[in-house]
Amino acid sequence: MPIFIILIILSFALYVFYKVSEVRAKEPFLKRWTGTKAKMALGSFLASFGLNELTAVEGRVQLWVALIFLIYGIVLIIMNYKMYKHFLTLAREEAQKN
């Protein structure tokens, strides 16, 4: 499916972009906030890769690997979204102080 391939490439590009932004950030909460965005992009990459593998399952091993990628990607997205909301307020406060 071409839609999954586009999602894979886009999410990987976002992951690299946010990782570079995380390294360049100087404030600690901004760094953590950008890191959570990078981890959400990584979760999106894994989930879309798992969905792409599910479209062409040929055996049980491939099915289990695709399901593990999909579940782990969804868990990364959910957990880091919660962290994203938490660090967003702290990063805003940190930006207002500077």
Coordinates of N, CA, C and O in Angstrom, one line a residue:
M1 N 0.8 -1.2 0.0 CA 0.0 0.0 0.0 C 0.9 1.3 0.0 O 1.7 1.4 0.9
P2 N 0.7 2.1 -1.0 CA 1.5 3.3 -1.0 C 1.2 4.3 0.2 O 2.1 5.1 0.5
I3 N 0.1 4.3 0.7 CA -0.2 5.2 1.9 C 0.7 4.9 3.1 O 1.2 5.8 3.7
F4 N 0.9 3.6 3.3 CA 1.7 3.2 4.4 C 3.2 3.6 4.2 O 3.9 3.9 5.1
I5 N 3.6 3.4 2.9 CA 5.0 3.8 2.6 C 5.2 5.3 2.8 O 6.2 5.7 3.3
I6 N 4.2 6.1 2.4 CA 4.3 7.5 2.6 C 4.4 7.9 4.1 O 5.1 8.7 4.5
L7 N 3.5 7.2 4.9 CA 3.5 7.4 6.3 C 4.9 7.0 7.0 O 5.3 7.6 7.9
I8 N 5.4 5.9 6.5 CA 6.7 5.4 7.0 C 7.8 6.5 6.7 O 8.6 6.9 7.6
I9 N 7.9 7.0 5.5 CA 8.9 8.0 5.2 C 8.7 9.3 5.9 O 9.6 9.9 6.4
L10 N 7.4 9.7 6.0 CA 7.1 11.0 6.7 C 7.4 10.9 8.2 O 8.0 11.8 8.7
S11 N 7.0 9.8 8.8 CA 7.3 9.7 10.2 C 8.8 9.5 10.5 O 9.3 10.0 11.5
F12 N 9.5 8.9 9.7 CA 11.0 8.8 9.9 C 11.6 10.1 9.7 O 12.5 10.5 10.5
A13 N 11.2 10.9 8.7 CA 11.7 12.2 8.5 C 11.4 13.1 9.7 O 12.3 13.9 10.2
L14 N 10.2 13.0 10.3 CA 9.8 13.8 11.5 C 10.7 13.3 12.7 O 11.1 14.2 13.5
Y15 N 10.9 12.1 12.8 CA 11.8 11.6 13.9 C 13.2 12.2 13.8 O 13.7 12.7 14.8
V16 N 13.8 12.2 12.6 CA 15.1 12.8 12.5 C 15.1 14.3 12.8 O 15.9 14.8 13.5
F17 N 14.0 15.0 12.3 CA 13.9 16.4 12.5 C 13.8 16.7 14.0 O 14.5 17.6 14.5
Y18 N 13.0 16.0 14.7 CA 12.8 16.3 16.1 C 14.0 15.8 17.0 O 14.3 16.4 18.0
K19 N 14.7 14.8 16.6 CA 15.9 14.4 17.3 C 17.0 15.5 17.1 O 17.7 15.8 18.1
V20 N 17.1 16.0 16.0 CA 18.1 17.1 15.8 C 17.7 18.3 16.6 O 18.5 19.0 17.2
S21 N 16.4 18.6 16.6 CA 15.9 19.7 17.4 C 16.1 19.5 18.9 O 16.4 20.4 19.6
E22 N 16.0 18.3 19.3 CA 16.2 17.9 20.7 C 17.7 18.2 21.1 O 18.0 18.7 22.2
V23 N 18.6 17.8 20.2 CA 20.0 17.9 20.5 C 20.4 19.4 20.6 O 21.2 19.8 21.4
R24 N 19.8 20.2 19.7 CA 20.1 21.6 19.7 C 19.5 22.5 20.8 O 19.9 23.6 21.0
A25 N 18.4 22.0 21.4 CA 17.7 22.7 22.4 C 18.6 22.9 23.6 O 19.3 22.0 24.0
K26 N 18.5 24.0 24.3 CA 19.4 24.3 25.4 C 18.6 24.2 26.7 O 19.2 23.8 27.7
E27 N 17.4 24.6 26.7 CA 16.6 24.5 28.0 C 16.2 23.1 28.2 O 15.8 22.3 27.3
P28 N 16.2 22.6 29.5 CA 15.9 21.2 29.8 C 14.5 20.8 29.5 O 14.3 19.7 28.9
F29 N 13.5 21.6 29.8 CA 12.1 21.2 29.5 C 11.8 21.2 28.0 O 11.0 20.4 27.5
L30 N 12.4 22.2 27.3 CA 12.2 22.2 25.9 C 12.8 21.0 25.2 O 12.3 20.4 24.3
K31 N 14.0 20.6 25.8 CA 14.7 19.4 25.3 C 13.8 18.1 25.5 O 13.6 17.3 24.6
R32 N 13.2 18.0 26.7 CA 12.4 16.8 27.0 C 11.1 16.9 26.1 O 10.6 15.8 25.7
W33 N 10.5 18.1 25.9 CA 9.3 18.2 25.1 C 9.5 17.8 23.7 O 8.8 17.1 23.1
T34 N 10.7 18.3 23.1 CA 11.0 17.9 21.8 C 11.3 16.4 21.7 O 11.0 15.8 20.7
G35 N 11.9 15.8 22.7 CA 12.2 14.4 22.7 C 11.0 13.6 22.7 O 10.9 12.5 22.1
T36 N 9.9 14.0 23.4 CA 8.7 13.3 23.3 C 8.0 13.3 22.0 O 7.4 12.3 21.5
K37 N 8.2 14.4 21.3 CA 7.7 14.5 19.9 C 8.4 13.5 19.0 O 7.9 12.9 18.1
A38 N 9.7 13.4 19.2 CA 10.5 12.5 18.5 C 10.1 11.0 18.7 O 10.0 10.2 17.8
K39 N 9.8 10.7 20.0 CA 9.4 9.4 20.3 C 8.0 9.1 19.8 O 7.7 7.9 19.4
M40 N 7.1 10.1 19.7 CA 5.8 9.9 19.0 C 6.0 9.6 17.5 O 5.3 8.8 17.0
A41 N 6.9 10.3 16.9 CA 7.2 10.1 15.5 C 7.8 8.7 15.3 O 7.4 8.0 14.3
L42 N 8.6 8.2 16.2 CA 9.2 6.9 16.2 C 8.0 5.8 16.3 O 8.0 4.8 15.6
G43 N 7.1 6.1 17.2 CA 6.0 5.2 17.4 C 5.1 5.2 16.2 O 4.6 4.1 15.8
S44 N 4.9 6.3 15.5 CA 4.2 6.3 14.3 C 4.9 5.6 13.2 O 4.3 4.9 12.4
F45 N 6.2 5.7 13.2 CA 7.0 4.9 12.2 C 6.8 3.4 12.4 O 6.5 2.6 11.5
L46 N 6.9 2.9 13.7 CA 6.8 1.5 13.9 C 5.3 1.0 13.7 O 5.1 -0.1 13.1
A47 N 4.3 1.8 14.0 CA 2.9 1.4 13.8 C 2.6 1.4 12.3 O 2.0 0.4 11.8
S48 N 3.1 2.3 11.5 CA 2.8 2.3 10.1 C 3.6 1.2 9.4 O 3.1 0.5 8.5
F49 N 4.8 0.9 9.9 CA 5.6 -0.3 9.4 C 4.8 -1.6 9.7 O 4.7 -2.5 8.8
G50 N 4.3 -1.7 10.9 CA 3.5 -2.9 11.2 C 2.3 -3.0 10.4 O 1.9 -4.1 10.0
L51 N 1.6 -1.9 10.2 CA 0.4 -2.0 9.3 C 0.8 -2.3 7.9 O 0.0 -3.1 7.2
N52 N 1.9 -1.8 7.4 CA 2.3 -2.2 6.1 C 2.6 -3.7 6.0 O 2.3 -4.3 5.0
E53 N 3.2 -4.2 7.0 CA 3.5 -5.7 7.0 C 2.3 -6.5 7.1 O 2.2 -7.6 6.6
L54 N 1.3 -6.0 7.8 CA 0.0 -6.7 7.9 C -0.8 -6.9 6.6 O -1.6 -7.8 6.4
T55 N -0.5 -6.0 5.6 CA -1.2 -6.0 4.3 C -0.7 -7.2 3.5 O -1.4 -7.6 2.5
A56 N 0.5 -7.7 3.7 CA 1.1 -8.8 2.9 C 1.6 -10.0 3.8 O 2.7 -10.4 3.7
V57 N 0.7 -10.5 4.7 CA 1.2 -11.5 5.6 C 1.2 -12.8 4.8 O 0.3 -13.2 4.1
E58 N 2.4 -13.5 4.9 CA 2.5 -14.8 4.3 C 2.7 -16.0 5.3 O 2.6 -17.1 4.9
G59 N 3.0 -15.7 6.5 CA 3.2 -16.7 7.5 C 2.9 -16.2 8.9 O 2.7 -15.0 9.1
R60 N 3.0 -17.1 9.8 CA 2.7 -16.8 11.2 C 3.8 -15.9 11.8 O 3.5 -15.0 12.6
V61 N 5.0 -16.1 11.5 CA 6.1 -15.3 12.0 C 6.0 -13.9 11.6 O 6.1 -12.9 12.4
Q62 N 5.7 -13.7 10.3 CA 5.5 -12.3 9.8 C 4.3 -11.7 10.4 O 4.3 -10.5 10.7
L63 N 3.3 -12.4 10.7 CA 2.1 -11.9 11.4 C 2.4 -11.4 12.8 O 2.1 -10.3 13.2
W64 N 3.2 -12.2 13.5 CA 3.5 -11.8 14.9 C 4.5 -10.7 14.9 O 4.3 -9.8 15.8
V65 N 5.4 -10.6 14.0 CA 6.3 -9.5 14.0 C 5.6 -8.2 13.7 O 5.8 -7.2 14.3
A66 N 4.7 -8.3 12.7 CA 3.9 -7.1 12.3 C 3.0 -6.6 13.5 O 2.9 -5.4 13.8
L67 N 2.4 -7.6 14.2 CA 1.6 -7.2 15.4 C 2.4 -6.6 16.5 O 1.9 -5.7 17.1
I68 N 3.6 -7.1 16.7 CA 4.5 -6.6 17.8 C 4.9 -5.1 17.4 O 4.8 -4.2 18.2
F69 N 5.2 -4.9 16.1 CA 5.6 -3.6 15.7 C 4.4 -2.6 15.9 O 4.5 -1.5 16.3
L70 N 3.2 -3.1 15.5 CA 2.0 -2.3 15.6 C 1.7 -1.9 17.0 O 1.4 -0.8 17.3
I71 N 1.7 -2.9 17.9 CA 1.3 -2.7 19.3 C 2.4 -1.8 20.0 O 2.0 -0.9 20.7
Y72 N 3.6 -2.1 19.7 CA 4.7 -1.3 20.3 C 4.6 0.2 19.8 O 4.8 1.1 20.6
G73 N 4.3 0.4 18.6 CA 4.2 1.7 18.0 C 3.0 2.5 18.6 O 3.2 3.7 19.0
I74 N 1.9 1.8 18.8 CA 0.8 2.5 19.4 C 1.0 2.8 20.9 O 0.7 3.9 21.4
V75 N 1.7 1.9 21.6 CA 2.1 2.2 23.0 C 3.0 3.4 23.1 O 2.9 4.2 24.0
L76 N 4.0 3.5 22.2 CA 4.9 4.6 22.2 C 4.2 5.9 21.9 O 4.4 6.9 22.6
I77 N 3.2 5.9 21.0 CA 2.4 7.1 20.7 C 1.6 7.5 21.9 O 1.6 8.7 22.3
I78 N 0.9 6.6 22.6 CA 0.1 6.9 23.7 C 0.9 7.4 24.9 O 0.6 8.4 25.5
M79 N 1.9 6.7 25.3 CA 2.7 7.1 26.4 C 3.4 8.4 26.2 O 3.5 9.2 27.2
N80 N 3.9 8.6 25.1 CA 4.7 9.9 24.8 C 3.7 11.1 24.6 O 4.1 12.2 24.8
Y81 N 2.5 10.8 24.2 CA 1.5 11.9 24.1 C 1.2 12.4 25.5 O 1.1 13.6 25.7
K82 N 1.1 11.5 26.5 CA 0.9 11.9 27.9 C 2.1 12.8 28.4 O 1.9 13.8 29.0
M83 N 3.3 12.3 28.0 CA 4.5 13.1 28.4 C 4.5 14.4 27.7 O 5.0 15.4 28.2
Y84 N 4.1 14.4 26.4 CA 4.1 15.6 25.6 C 3.2 16.7 26.3 O 3.6 17.9 26.4
K85 N 2.0 16.3 26.7 CA 1.1 17.3 27.4 C 1.7 17.8 28.7 O 1.6 19.0 29.0
H86 N 2.4 16.9 29.4 CA 3.0 17.3 30.7 C 4.2 18.3 30.5 O 4.2 19.4 31.1
F87 N 5.0 18.0 29.5 CA 6.2 18.9 29.3 C 5.8 20.1 28.5 O 6.6 21.1 28.5
L88 N 4.7 20.2 27.9 CA 4.3 21.3 27.1 C 4.1 22.5 28.1 O 4.6 23.6 27.8
T89 N 3.4 22.3 29.2 CA 3.2 23.4 30.1 C 4.5 23.8 30.8 O 4.7 25.0 31.0
L90 N 5.3 22.9 31.1 CA 6.6 23.2 31.7 C 7.5 24.0 30.7 O 8.2 24.9 31.1
A91 N 7.5 23.6 29.5 CA 8.3 24.3 28.5 C 7.8 25.7 28.2 O 8.5 26.7 28.0
R92 N 6.4 25.9 28.3 CA 5.9 27.2 28.2 C 6.3 28.1 29.3 O 6.6 29.3 29.1
E93 N 6.2 27.6 30.5 CA 6.6 28.3 31.7 C 8.1 28.7 31.6 O 8.5 29.8 32.0
E94 N 8.9 27.8 31.2 CA 10.4 28.0 31.0 C 10.6 29.1 30.0 O 11.5 29.9 30.2
A95 N 9.9 29.1 28.9 CA 10.0 30.1 27.9 C 9.6 31.5 28.3 O 10.2 32.5 28.0
Q96 N 8.6 31.5 29.2 CA 8.2 32.8 29.7 C 9.2 33.4 30.7 O 9.3 34.6 30.8
K97 N 9.8 32.6 31.4 CA 10.8 33.0 32.4 C 12.1 33.6 31.7 O 12.7 34.5 32.2
N98 N 12.4 33.1 30.5 CA 13.6 33.6 29.8 C 13.2 34.7 29.0 O 12.9 35.5 28.5

